[in-house]
Amino acid sequence: MIQNRPGRYLLDDAGLTELRSFVDAGTLLAFDLDGTLAPIVADPSAIVIPGHIQESMARLCAMATVVILTGRGREDALSFLGFEPCMVVGNHGAEGLPGWEEREREFRELCAGWKQQLHLSLAGTSSGIFLEDKRLSLSLHYRNAAGRGEAFATIIEAIGALVPAPERISGKFVENVVPRGAPRKGRALLDTLRYLGTGRALYVGDDATDEDVFRLRNERIFGVRVGASSSTAADYYLKDQQEIDRVLREIIDILSHPSCDAA
Ligand SMILES: O=P(O)(O)OC[C@H]1O[C@H](O[C@H]2O[C@H](CO)[C@@H](O)[C@H](O)[C@H]2O)[C@H](O)[C@@H](O)[C@@H]1O
């Protein structure tokens, strides 16, 4: 079993040197949305990518290949971006990958069935549980529940009773119901690299679902976790979400001054 190790801080001299030697115009730049480009807020429909982050992302989109890998539905994610990435892969990797169109139809049907079952099983249970229907996966949020422990237990029981059994992926005060066999973020990033004919990728994410990328431990992927964690598989970490601003500015600087010794 691969042991996790504490990541290294990205924004010190050593981390920035590594970033500079990894990133060039041919590097795929992939980002998670919630908690990475947008700060976490209590209402999932109220996220905002700050204007200066949108501007940096728009600049990067003009300089390199930018991809968004999000747990949100694609259309929902697109409505928040304010810039135009090369690709947006939604639903934790299950939506928007070329070649998966048939399976996506199957995933939609499964989710519609699970949604009906959840409406029945959660009716009358603890308040504050919010079901987000993302068509190819479902999210059961309990951040705003009066008793989070009780709400979490209710959600786990309800997901455990679903037929057929889904995959359950934990997130930040959310449990995600995902079709078995659907691509997750790790697979999605590798497929995207192949599809776009790109050799390597930088990936920045903040959540348990992003560990699916970090756990690949692939030398072609430079993984950065937003928020230090003793259990992350990411190579590097940022102290908090606000530091994404500096990361984007550093990458813009790297791409504006190409050197001969990039890896
Ligand atoms: O992969 P991501 O782009 O990070 O999406 C992960 C989930 O993000 C959203 O939920 C999380 O952010 C909300 C807004 O800040 C917050 O209220 C919630 O507690 C978080 O779990 C989104 O609603 C989910 O669909 C995504 O799966």
Short mmCIF file of N, CA, C and O in Angstrom, two decimals, residues 112-245:
data_model
loop_
_atom_site.label_atom_id
_atom_site.label_comp_id
_atom_site.label_asym_id
_atom_site.label_seq_id
_atom_site.Cartn_x
_atom_site.Cartn_y
_atom_site.Cartn_z
N ALA A 112 -31.70 9.20 -11.84
CA ALA A 112 -33.13 9.54 -11.73
C ALA A 112 -33.81 8.55 -10.78
O ALA A 112 -34.65 8.95 -9.95
N GLY A 113 -33.45 7.27 -10.88
CA GLY A 113 -34.03 6.26 -10.00
C GLY A 113 -33.62 6.48 -8.55
O GLY A 113 -34.44 6.40 -7.62
N TRP A 114 -32.35 6.78 -8.33
CA TRP A 114 -31.86 7.01 -6.96
C TRP A 114 -32.52 8.26 -6.35
O TRP A 114 -32.81 8.29 -5.16
N LYS A 115 -32.74 9.25 -7.20
CA LYS A 115 -33.35 10.48 -6.69
C LYS A 115 -34.75 10.18 -6.13
O LYS A 115 -35.11 10.64 -5.04
N GLN A 116 -35.51 9.39 -6.88
CA GLN A 116 -36.86 9.03 -6.41
C GLN A 116 -36.77 8.28 -5.09
O GLN A 116 -37.52 8.57 -4.14
N GLN A 117 -35.86 7.32 -5.01
CA GLN A 117 -35.72 6.54 -3.78
C GLN A 117 -35.32 7.44 -2.60
O GLN A 117 -35.84 7.29 -1.49
N LEU A 118 -34.43 8.38 -2.87
CA LEU A 118 -33.97 9.27 -1.79
C LEU A 118 -35.09 10.19 -1.32
O LEU A 118 -35.20 10.49 -0.12
N HIS A 119 -35.90 10.66 -2.27
CA HIS A 119 -37.02 11.52 -1.86
C HIS A 119 -37.93 10.78 -0.88
O HIS A 119 -38.38 11.34 0.12
N LEU A 120 -38.17 9.49 -1.16
CA LEU A 120 -39.03 8.69 -0.28
C LEU A 120 -38.34 8.44 1.06
O LEU A 120 -38.92 8.66 2.13
N SER A 121 -37.06 8.03 1.01
CA SER A 121 -36.42 7.64 2.27
C SER A 121 -36.08 8.84 3.14
O SER A 121 -36.01 8.71 4.36
N LEU A 122 -35.87 10.01 2.53
CA LEU A 122 -35.49 11.18 3.34
C LEU A 122 -36.69 12.02 3.77
O LEU A 122 -36.53 12.92 4.60
N ALA A 123 -37.87 11.70 3.21
CA ALA A 123 -39.05 12.50 3.57
C ALA A 123 -39.27 12.40 5.08
O ALA A 123 -39.28 11.31 5.65
N GLY A 124 -39.41 13.54 5.71
CA GLY A 124 -39.70 13.54 7.15
C GLY A 124 -38.49 13.33 8.04
O GLY A 124 -38.61 13.29 9.26
N THR A 125 -37.29 13.17 7.44
CA THR A 125 -36.10 12.99 8.29
C THR A 125 -35.49 14.36 8.60
O THR A 125 -36.04 15.38 8.19
N SER A 126 -34.34 14.35 9.24
CA SER A 126 -33.78 15.58 9.81
C SER A 126 -33.69 16.71 8.78
O SER A 126 -33.28 16.49 7.64
N SER A 127 -34.07 17.89 9.20
CA SER A 127 -34.07 19.02 8.28
C SER A 127 -32.65 19.49 8.02
O SER A 127 -31.73 19.17 8.77
N GLY A 128 -32.49 20.22 6.95
CA GLY A 128 -31.16 20.76 6.65
C GLY A 128 -30.40 19.90 5.67
O GLY A 128 -29.30 20.26 5.29
N ILE A 129 -30.96 18.73 5.26
CA ILE A 129 -30.32 17.94 4.21
C ILE A 129 -30.82 18.47 2.88
O ILE A 129 -32.03 18.61 2.66
N PHE A 130 -29.88 18.77 1.98
CA PHE A 130 -30.25 19.32 0.67
C PHE A 130 -29.75 18.38 -0.41
O PHE A 130 -28.57 18.03 -0.45
N LEU A 131 -30.67 17.95 -1.28
CA LEU A 131 -30.28 17.05 -2.37
C LEU A 131 -30.02 17.90 -3.62
O LEU A 131 -30.92 18.59 -4.11
N GLU A 132 -28.78 17.85 -4.10
CA GLU A 132 -28.42 18.57 -5.34
C GLU A 132 -28.42 17.54 -6.47
O GLU A 132 -27.62 16.61 -6.47
N ASP A 133 -29.32 17.74 -7.42
CA ASP A 133 -29.46 16.80 -8.55
C ASP A 133 -28.58 17.30 -9.69
O ASP A 133 -28.87 18.31 -10.32
N LYS A 134 -27.51 16.55 -9.97
CA LYS A 134 -26.56 16.97 -11.01
C LYS A 134 -26.66 16.06 -12.24
O LYS A 134 -25.79 16.03 -13.07
N ARG A 135 -27.79 15.30 -12.29
CA ARG A 135 -28.13 14.42 -13.42
C ARG A 135 -27.24 13.18 -13.52
O ARG A 135 -27.76 12.10 -13.69
N LEU A 136 -25.93 13.34 -13.46
CA LEU A 136 -25.06 12.15 -13.57
C LEU A 136 -24.49 11.74 -12.22
O LEU A 136 -23.74 10.76 -12.12
N SER A 137 -24.80 12.50 -11.21
CA SER A 137 -24.53 12.13 -9.82
C SER A 137 -25.44 12.98 -8.96
O SER A 137 -26.05 13.94 -9.44
N LEU A 138 -25.55 12.59 -7.69
CA LEU A 138 -26.38 13.35 -6.75
C LEU A 138 -25.51 13.73 -5.56
O LEU A 138 -24.62 12.95 -5.18
N SER A 139 -25.76 14.90 -5.01
CA SER A 139 -25.03 15.29 -3.80
C SER A 139 -26.01 15.52 -2.67
O SER A 139 -27.01 16.22 -2.84
N LEU A 140 -25.72 14.91 -1.53
CA LEU A 140 -26.55 15.14 -0.34
C LEU A 140 -25.75 16.00 0.62
O LEU A 140 -24.79 15.53 1.24
N HIS A 141 -26.13 17.27 0.69
CA HIS A 141 -25.40 18.25 1.52
C HIS A 141 -25.99 18.27 2.94
O HIS A 141 -27.21 18.24 3.10
N TYR A 142 -25.10 18.40 3.94
CA TYR A 142 -25.59 18.55 5.32
C TYR A 142 -24.86 19.66 6.06
O TYR A 142 -24.97 19.78 7.28
N ARG A 143 -24.15 20.54 5.36
CA ARG A 143 -23.45 21.66 5.97
C ARG A 143 -24.40 22.51 6.82
O ARG A 143 -24.04 22.99 7.89
N ASN A 144 -25.63 22.69 6.32
CA ASN A 144 -26.55 23.61 6.98
C ASN A 144 -27.54 22.90 7.91
O ASN A 144 -28.52 23.51 8.36
N ALA A 145 -27.30 21.61 8.16
CA ALA A 145 -28.20 20.87 9.06
C ALA A 145 -27.97 21.32 10.50
O ALA A 145 -26.83 21.60 10.89
N ALA A 146 -29.05 21.36 11.28
CA ALA A 146 -28.92 21.77 12.69
C ALA A 146 -28.02 20.78 13.43
O ALA A 146 -27.13 21.17 14.18
N GLY A 147 -28.24 19.50 13.20
CA GLY A 147 -27.37 18.47 13.80
C GLY A 147 -26.65 17.75 12.68
O GLY A 147 -27.22 16.85 12.05
N ARG A 148 -25.40 18.12 12.45
CA ARG A 148 -24.68 17.53 11.30
C ARG A 148 -24.45 16.03 11.48
O ARG A 148 -24.54 15.27 10.52
N GLY A 149 -24.18 15.63 12.72
CA GLY A 149 -23.92 14.21 12.98
C GLY A 149 -25.13 13.36 12.63
O GLY A 149 -25.03 12.33 11.96
N GLU A 150 -26.29 13.83 13.06
CA GLU A 150 -27.53 13.10 12.81
C GLU A 150 -27.85 13.09 11.31
O GLU A 150 -28.23 12.07 10.74
N ALA A 151 -27.65 14.24 10.69
CA ALA A 151 -27.93 14.34 9.24
C ALA A 151 -26.99 13.40 8.46
O ALA A 151 -27.42 12.70 7.54
N PHE A 152 -25.72 13.37 8.86
CA PHE A 152 -24.76 12.50 8.19
C PHE A 152 -25.20 11.03 8.31
O PHE A 152 -25.21 10.29 7.33
N ALA A 153 -25.60 10.64 9.53
CA ALA A 153 -26.03 9.24 9.74
C ALA A 153 -27.25 8.92 8.89
O ALA A 153 -27.35 7.83 8.30
N THR A 154 -28.17 9.86 8.79
CA THR A 154 -29.39 9.66 7.98
C THR A 154 -29.01 9.47 6.52
O THR A 154 -29.55 8.59 5.82
N ILE A 155 -28.08 10.30 6.06
CA ILE A 155 -27.66 10.23 4.65
C ILE A 155 -26.99 8.88 4.36
O ILE A 155 -27.27 8.23 3.35
N ILE A 156 -26.10 8.47 5.25
CA ILE A 156 -25.38 7.19 5.04
C ILE A 156 -26.38 6.03 4.96
O ILE A 156 -26.28 5.15 4.10
N GLU A 157 -27.39 6.07 5.84
CA GLU A 157 -28.39 4.99 5.84
C GLU A 157 -29.18 5.02 4.53
O GLU A 157 -29.41 3.98 3.90
N ALA A 158 -29.56 6.22 4.10
CA ALA A 158 -30.37 6.34 2.87
C ALA A 158 -29.56 5.88 1.65
O ALA A 158 -30.09 5.16 0.78
N ILE A 159 -28.29 6.25 1.60
CA ILE A 159 -27.46 5.83 0.45
C ILE A 159 -27.24 4.32 0.49
O ILE A 159 -27.29 3.64 -0.54
N GLY A 160 -27.08 3.80 1.71
CA GLY A 160 -26.86 2.36 1.86
C GLY A 160 -28.03 1.52 1.38
O GLY A 160 -27.86 0.35 1.04
N ALA A 161 -29.23 2.13 1.35
CA ALA A 161 -30.43 1.37 0.95
C ALA A 161 -30.71 1.49 -0.55
O ALA A 161 -31.65 0.88 -1.06
N LEU A 162 -29.92 2.28 -1.27
CA LEU A 162 -30.23 2.50 -2.69
C LEU A 162 -30.02 1.23 -3.52
O LEU A 162 -29.09 0.47 -3.31
N VAL A 163 -30.93 1.06 -4.50
CA VAL A 163 -30.86 -0.08 -5.42
C VAL A 163 -30.91 0.45 -6.85
O VAL A 163 -31.81 1.24 -7.17
N PRO A 164 -29.93 0.04 -7.70
CA PRO A 164 -28.73 -0.72 -7.37
C PRO A 164 -27.77 0.13 -6.55
O PRO A 164 -27.89 1.36 -6.53
N ALA A 165 -26.83 -0.51 -5.90
CA ALA A 165 -25.92 0.22 -5.01
C ALA A 165 -25.00 1.15 -5.82
O ALA A 165 -24.42 0.73 -6.82
N PRO A 166 -24.93 2.42 -5.40
CA PRO A 166 -24.00 3.35 -6.07
C PRO A 166 -22.62 3.32 -5.41
O PRO A 166 -22.42 2.64 -4.42
N GLU A 167 -21.70 4.12 -5.94
CA GLU A 167 -20.48 4.47 -5.22
C GLU A 167 -20.84 5.66 -4.34
O GLU A 167 -21.65 6.50 -4.74
N ARG A 168 -20.25 5.74 -3.16
CA ARG A 168 -20.44 6.92 -2.33
C ARG A 168 -19.10 7.62 -2.18
O ARG A 168 -18.12 6.98 -1.83
N ILE A 169 -19.07 8.91 -2.51
CA ILE A 169 -17.82 9.68 -2.39
C ILE A 169 -18.07 10.82 -1.41
O ILE A 169 -18.99 11.62 -1.60
N SER A 170 -17.25 10.89 -0.38
CA SER A 170 -17.41 11.96 0.61
C SER A 170 -16.77 13.25 0.14
O SER A 170 -15.77 13.23 -0.59
N GLY A 171 -17.35 14.36 0.56
CA GLY A 171 -16.77 15.67 0.28
C GLY A 171 -16.93 16.55 1.51
O GLY A 171 -17.08 16.04 2.63
N LYS A 172 -16.92 17.86 1.30
CA LYS A 172 -17.01 18.80 2.42
C LYS A 172 -18.46 18.96 2.86
O LYS A 172 -19.23 19.66 2.20
N PHE A 173 -18.84 18.27 3.92
CA PHE A 173 -20.22 18.24 4.42
C PHE A 173 -21.18 17.83 3.31
O PHE A 173 -22.29 18.37 3.19
N VAL A 174 -20.75 16.86 2.53
CA VAL A 174 -21.58 16.35 1.43
C VAL A 174 -21.20 14.89 1.18
O VAL A 174 -20.04 14.51 1.35
N GLU A 175 -22.20 14.09 0.86
CA GLU A 175 -21.95 12.72 0.40
C GLU A 175 -22.48 12.64 -1.02
O GLU A 175 -23.63 13.00 -1.29
N ASN A 176 -21.63 12.17 -1.92
CA ASN A 176 -22.00 12.13 -3.33
C ASN A 176 -22.38 10.70 -3.73
O ASN A 176 -21.69 9.74 -3.36
N VAL A 177 -23.46 10.60 -4.49
CA VAL A 177 -23.95 9.32 -4.99
C VAL A 177 -23.56 9.25 -6.47
O VAL A 177 -24.01 10.07 -7.28
N VAL A 178 -22.70 8.30 -6.80
CA VAL A 178 -22.08 8.27 -8.13
C VAL A 178 -22.25 6.86 -8.73
O VAL A 178 -22.06 5.87 -8.02
N PRO A 179 -22.62 6.76 -10.02
CA PRO A 179 -22.77 5.44 -10.62
C PRO A 179 -21.47 4.64 -10.59
O PRO A 179 -20.39 5.18 -10.83
N ARG A 180 -21.59 3.35 -10.27
CA ARG A 180 -20.41 2.47 -10.31
C ARG A 180 -19.88 2.41 -11.73
O ARG A 180 -20.66 2.37 -12.68
N GLY A 181 -18.59 2.45 -11.88
CA GLY A 181 -17.98 2.37 -13.21
C GLY A 181 -17.84 3.72 -13.89
O GLY A 181 -17.20 3.82 -14.94
N ALA A 182 -18.42 4.77 -13.30
CA ALA A 182 -18.26 6.10 -13.90
C ALA A 182 -16.83 6.59 -13.65
O ALA A 182 -16.27 6.33 -12.59
N PRO A 183 -16.23 7.28 -14.65
CA PRO A 183 -14.88 7.79 -14.41
C PRO A 183 -14.85 8.78 -13.27
O PRO A 183 -15.78 9.56 -13.11
N ARG A 184 -13.80 8.72 -12.48
CA ARG A 184 -13.58 9.71 -11.42
C ARG A 184 -12.51 10.67 -11.91
O ARG A 184 -12.00 10.56 -13.01
N LYS A 185 -12.12 11.60 -11.03
CA LYS A 185 -11.23 12.67 -11.50
C LYS A 185 -9.87 12.17 -12.00
O LYS A 185 -9.31 12.71 -12.94
N GLY A 186 -9.33 11.15 -11.36
CA GLY A 186 -8.02 10.63 -11.78
C GLY A 186 -8.07 10.10 -13.20
O GLY A 186 -7.27 10.49 -14.07
N ARG A 187 -9.02 9.23 -13.44
CA ARG A 187 -9.20 8.67 -14.79
C ARG A 187 -9.49 9.80 -15.79
O ARG A 187 -8.99 9.81 -16.91
N ALA A 188 -10.35 10.74 -15.36
CA ALA A 188 -10.73 11.84 -16.24
C ALA A 188 -9.52 12.67 -16.65
O ALA A 188 -9.38 13.06 -17.82
N LEU A 189 -8.61 12.91 -15.70
CA LEU A 189 -7.44 13.71 -16.05
C LEU A 189 -6.52 12.94 -17.01
O LEU A 189 -6.01 13.51 -17.99
N LEU A 190 -6.32 11.66 -16.75
CA LEU A 190 -5.46 10.87 -17.64
C LEU A 190 -6.07 10.79 -19.05
O LEU A 190 -5.37 10.94 -20.05
N ASP A 191 -7.40 10.57 -19.12
CA ASP A 191 -8.07 10.52 -20.43
C ASP A 191 -7.97 11.87 -21.15
O ASP A 191 -7.81 11.93 -22.36
N THR A 192 -8.08 12.95 -20.38
CA THR A 192 -8.01 14.29 -20.97
C THR A 192 -6.61 14.55 -21.52
O THR A 192 -6.46 15.11 -22.61
N LEU A 193 -5.59 14.14 -20.78
CA LEU A 193 -4.21 14.28 -21.27
C LEU A 193 -4.05 13.56 -22.61
O LEU A 193 -3.52 14.11 -23.57
N ARG A 194 -4.59 12.34 -22.64
CA ARG A 194 -4.46 11.54 -23.86
C ARG A 194 -5.25 12.19 -25.00
O ARG A 194 -4.76 12.36 -26.10
N TYR A 195 -6.50 12.58 -24.69
CA TYR A 195 -7.38 13.15 -25.71
C TYR A 195 -6.80 14.44 -26.31
O TYR A 195 -6.87 14.67 -27.52
N LEU A 196 -6.20 15.26 -25.45
CA LEU A 196 -5.66 16.55 -25.94
C LEU A 196 -4.22 16.40 -26.43
O LEU A 196 -3.63 17.38 -26.90
N GLY A 197 -3.67 15.22 -26.30
CA GLY A 197 -2.30 14.99 -26.77
C GLY A 197 -1.28 15.78 -25.96
O GLY A 197 -0.27 16.25 -26.49
N THR A 198 -1.56 15.92 -24.66
CA THR A 198 -0.69 16.72 -23.79
C THR A 198 0.16 15.77 -22.93
O THR A 198 -0.33 14.74 -22.49
N GLY A 199 1.40 16.17 -22.69
CA GLY A 199 2.31 15.27 -21.98
C GLY A 199 2.15 15.25 -20.48
O GLY A 199 2.32 14.23 -19.83
N ARG A 200 1.84 16.41 -19.89
CA ARG A 200 1.78 16.46 -18.43
C ARG A 200 0.80 17.53 -17.97
O ARG A 200 0.39 18.40 -18.75
N ALA A 201 0.45 17.43 -16.69
CA ALA A 201 -0.58 18.34 -16.16
C ALA A 201 -0.24 18.82 -14.76
O ALA A 201 0.32 18.08 -13.96
N LEU A 202 -0.61 20.07 -14.52
CA LEU A 202 -0.67 20.59 -13.15
C LEU A 202 -2.12 20.43 -12.72
O LEU A 202 -3.02 20.73 -13.50
N TYR A 203 -2.36 19.95 -11.51
CA TYR A 203 -3.74 19.84 -11.03
C TYR A 203 -3.85 20.42 -9.64
O TYR A 203 -3.09 20.05 -8.74
N VAL A 204 -4.80 21.34 -9.45
CA VAL A 204 -5.01 21.96 -8.14
C VAL A 204 -6.43 21.64 -7.67
O VAL A 204 -7.41 21.91 -8.40
N GLY A 205 -6.55 21.07 -6.48
CA GLY A 205 -7.87 20.75 -5.92
C GLY A 205 -7.82 20.74 -4.41
O GLY A 205 -6.73 20.70 -3.81
N ASP A 206 -9.00 20.76 -3.79
CA ASP A 206 -9.03 20.95 -2.32
C ASP A 206 -9.70 19.82 -1.56
O ASP A 206 -9.70 19.84 -0.33
N ASP A 207 -10.30 18.88 -2.25
CA ASP A 207 -11.30 18.04 -1.60
C ASP A 207 -10.89 16.57 -1.61
O ASP A 207 -9.95 16.18 -2.31
N ALA A 208 -11.65 15.75 -0.90
CA ALA A 208 -11.40 14.30 -0.91
C ALA A 208 -11.49 13.76 -2.34
O ALA A 208 -10.74 12.86 -2.72
N THR A 209 -12.38 14.31 -3.14
CA THR A 209 -12.55 13.81 -4.52
C THR A 209 -11.30 14.10 -5.36
O THR A 209 -11.02 13.39 -6.32
N ASP A 210 -10.55 15.13 -4.99
CA ASP A 210 -9.34 15.48 -5.74
C ASP A 210 -8.18 14.54 -5.42
O ASP A 210 -7.22 14.42 -6.19
N GLU A 211 -8.31 13.85 -4.27
CA GLU A 211 -7.27 12.87 -3.92
C GLU A 211 -7.21 11.75 -4.96
O GLU A 211 -6.20 11.08 -5.11
N ASP A 212 -8.30 11.57 -5.69
CA ASP A 212 -8.32 10.56 -6.76
C ASP A 212 -7.24 10.88 -7.81
O ASP A 212 -6.65 9.97 -8.38
N VAL A 213 -7.00 12.16 -8.05
CA VAL A 213 -5.92 12.58 -8.95
C VAL A 213 -4.57 12.42 -8.24
O VAL A 213 -3.63 11.83 -8.77
N PHE A 214 -4.49 12.93 -7.00
CA PHE A 214 -3.20 12.91 -6.30
C PHE A 214 -2.71 11.48 -6.08
O PHE A 214 -1.51 11.20 -6.14
N ARG A 215 -3.67 10.57 -5.83
CA ARG A 215 -3.28 9.18 -5.56
C ARG A 215 -2.68 8.48 -6.77
O ARG A 215 -2.06 7.42 -6.64
N LEU A 216 -2.84 9.07 -7.95
CA LEU A 216 -2.24 8.45 -9.14
C LEU A 216 -0.73 8.38 -9.00
O LEU A 216 -0.09 7.51 -9.56
N ARG A 217 -0.17 9.36 -8.25
CA ARG A 217 1.28 9.41 -8.05
C ARG A 217 2.00 9.25 -9.39
O ARG A 217 2.94 8.46 -9.52
N ASN A 218 1.51 10.01 -10.35
CA ASN A 218 2.02 9.91 -11.71
C ASN A 218 3.03 11.04 -11.91
O ASN A 218 2.72 12.20 -11.63
N GLU A 219 4.21 10.70 -12.39
CA GLU A 219 5.25 11.75 -12.50
C GLU A 219 4.89 12.81 -13.54
O GLU A 219 5.49 13.88 -13.56
N ARG A 220 3.88 12.52 -14.37
CA ARG A 220 3.44 13.52 -15.36
C ARG A 220 2.43 14.49 -14.76
O ARG A 220 1.96 15.39 -15.42
N ILE A 221 2.05 14.26 -13.49
CA ILE A 221 1.05 15.13 -12.85
C ILE A 221 1.65 15.81 -11.62
O ILE A 221 2.19 15.14 -10.72
N PHE A 222 1.56 17.11 -11.59
CA PHE A 222 2.06 17.94 -10.49
C PHE A 222 0.83 18.29 -9.65
O PHE A 222 0.02 19.13 -10.04
N GLY A 223 0.66 17.61 -8.53
CA GLY A 223 -0.56 17.77 -7.74
C GLY A 223 -0.40 18.77 -6.62
O GLY A 223 0.57 18.73 -5.86
N VAL A 224 -1.35 19.67 -6.53
CA VAL A 224 -1.33 20.70 -5.47
C VAL A 224 -2.66 20.66 -4.73
O VAL A 224 -3.73 20.80 -5.35
N ARG A 225 -2.59 20.47 -3.43
CA ARG A 225 -3.81 20.46 -2.63
C ARG A 225 -4.00 21.82 -1.96
O ARG A 225 -3.06 22.38 -1.39
N VAL A 226 -5.22 22.33 -2.02
CA VAL A 226 -5.54 23.58 -1.32
C VAL A 226 -5.86 23.22 0.13
O VAL A 226 -6.84 22.52 0.39
N GLY A 227 -5.00 23.65 1.05
CA GLY A 227 -5.17 23.30 2.46
C GLY A 227 -4.25 22.13 2.81
O GLY A 227 -4.29 21.09 2.15
N ALA A 228 -3.42 22.34 3.83
CA ALA A 228 -2.51 21.26 4.24
C ALA A 228 -3.31 20.11 4.82
O ALA A 228 -4.38 20.31 5.40
N SER A 229 -2.81 18.89 4.62
CA SER A 229 -3.48 17.72 5.19
C SER A 229 -2.42 16.64 5.42
O SER A 229 -1.56 16.42 4.57
N SER A 230 -2.53 15.97 6.58
CA SER A 230 -1.54 14.91 6.85
C SER A 230 -1.83 13.68 6.01
O SER A 230 -0.99 12.79 5.89
N SER A 231 -3.03 13.60 5.44
CA SER A 231 -3.38 12.38 4.73
C SER A 231 -3.47 12.58 3.22
O SER A 231 -3.98 11.72 2.52
N THR A 232 -2.96 13.71 2.73
CA THR A 232 -3.05 13.91 1.28
C THR A 232 -1.96 13.12 0.54
O THR A 232 -0.90 12.85 1.09
N ALA A 233 -2.28 12.79 -0.71
CA ALA A 233 -1.28 12.16 -1.58
C ALA A 233 -0.67 13.20 -2.53
O ALA A 233 0.13 12.85 -3.40
N ALA A 234 -1.07 14.47 -2.35
CA ALA A 234 -0.57 15.53 -3.25
C ALA A 234 0.90 15.83 -2.96
O ALA A 234 1.36 15.71 -1.82
N ASP A 235 1.63 16.22 -3.99
CA ASP A 235 3.04 16.57 -3.82
C ASP A 235 3.20 17.88 -3.04
O ASP A 235 4.11 18.04 -2.25
N TYR A 236 2.30 18.81 -3.31
CA TYR A 236 2.43 20.17 -2.76
C TYR A 236 1.10 20.62 -2.17
O TYR A 236 0.04 20.08 -2.51
N TYR A 237 1.19 21.62 -1.31
CA TYR A 237 -0.05 22.19 -0.77
C TYR A 237 0.03 23.71 -0.74
O TYR A 237 1.11 24.31 -0.78
N LEU A 238 -1.16 24.31 -0.70
CA LEU A 238 -1.31 25.74 -0.43
C LEU A 238 -1.93 25.87 0.95
O LEU A 238 -2.68 24.99 1.37
N LYS A 239 -1.63 26.99 1.64
CA LYS A 239 -2.17 27.11 3.00
C LYS A 239 -3.67 27.31 2.99
O LYS A 239 -4.38 26.82 3.86
N ASP A 240 -4.17 28.06 2.02
CA ASP A 240 -5.62 28.28 1.95
C ASP A 240 -6.02 28.65 0.52
O ASP A 240 -5.15 28.83 -0.36
N GLN A 241 -7.32 28.79 0.33
CA GLN A 241 -7.86 29.02 -1.03
C GLN A 241 -7.38 30.35 -1.61
O GLN A 241 -7.19 30.46 -2.83
N GLN A 242 -7.15 31.32 -0.73
CA GLN A 242 -6.75 32.64 -1.25
C GLN A 242 -5.40 32.58 -1.97
O GLN A 242 -5.10 33.43 -2.82
N GLU A 243 -4.59 31.57 -1.64
CA GLU A 243 -3.27 31.48 -2.28
C GLU A 243 -3.34 31.05 -3.74
O GLU A 243 -2.32 31.10 -4.45
N ILE A 244 -4.51 30.66 -4.21
CA ILE A 244 -4.64 30.32 -5.63
C ILE A 244 -4.29 31.54 -6.49
O ILE A 244 -3.75 31.42 -7.59
N ASP A 245 -4.58 32.73 -5.97
CA ASP A 245 -4.28 33.97 -6.70
C ASP A 245 -2.78 34.03 -7.05
O ASP A 245 -2.40 34.26 -8.20
#
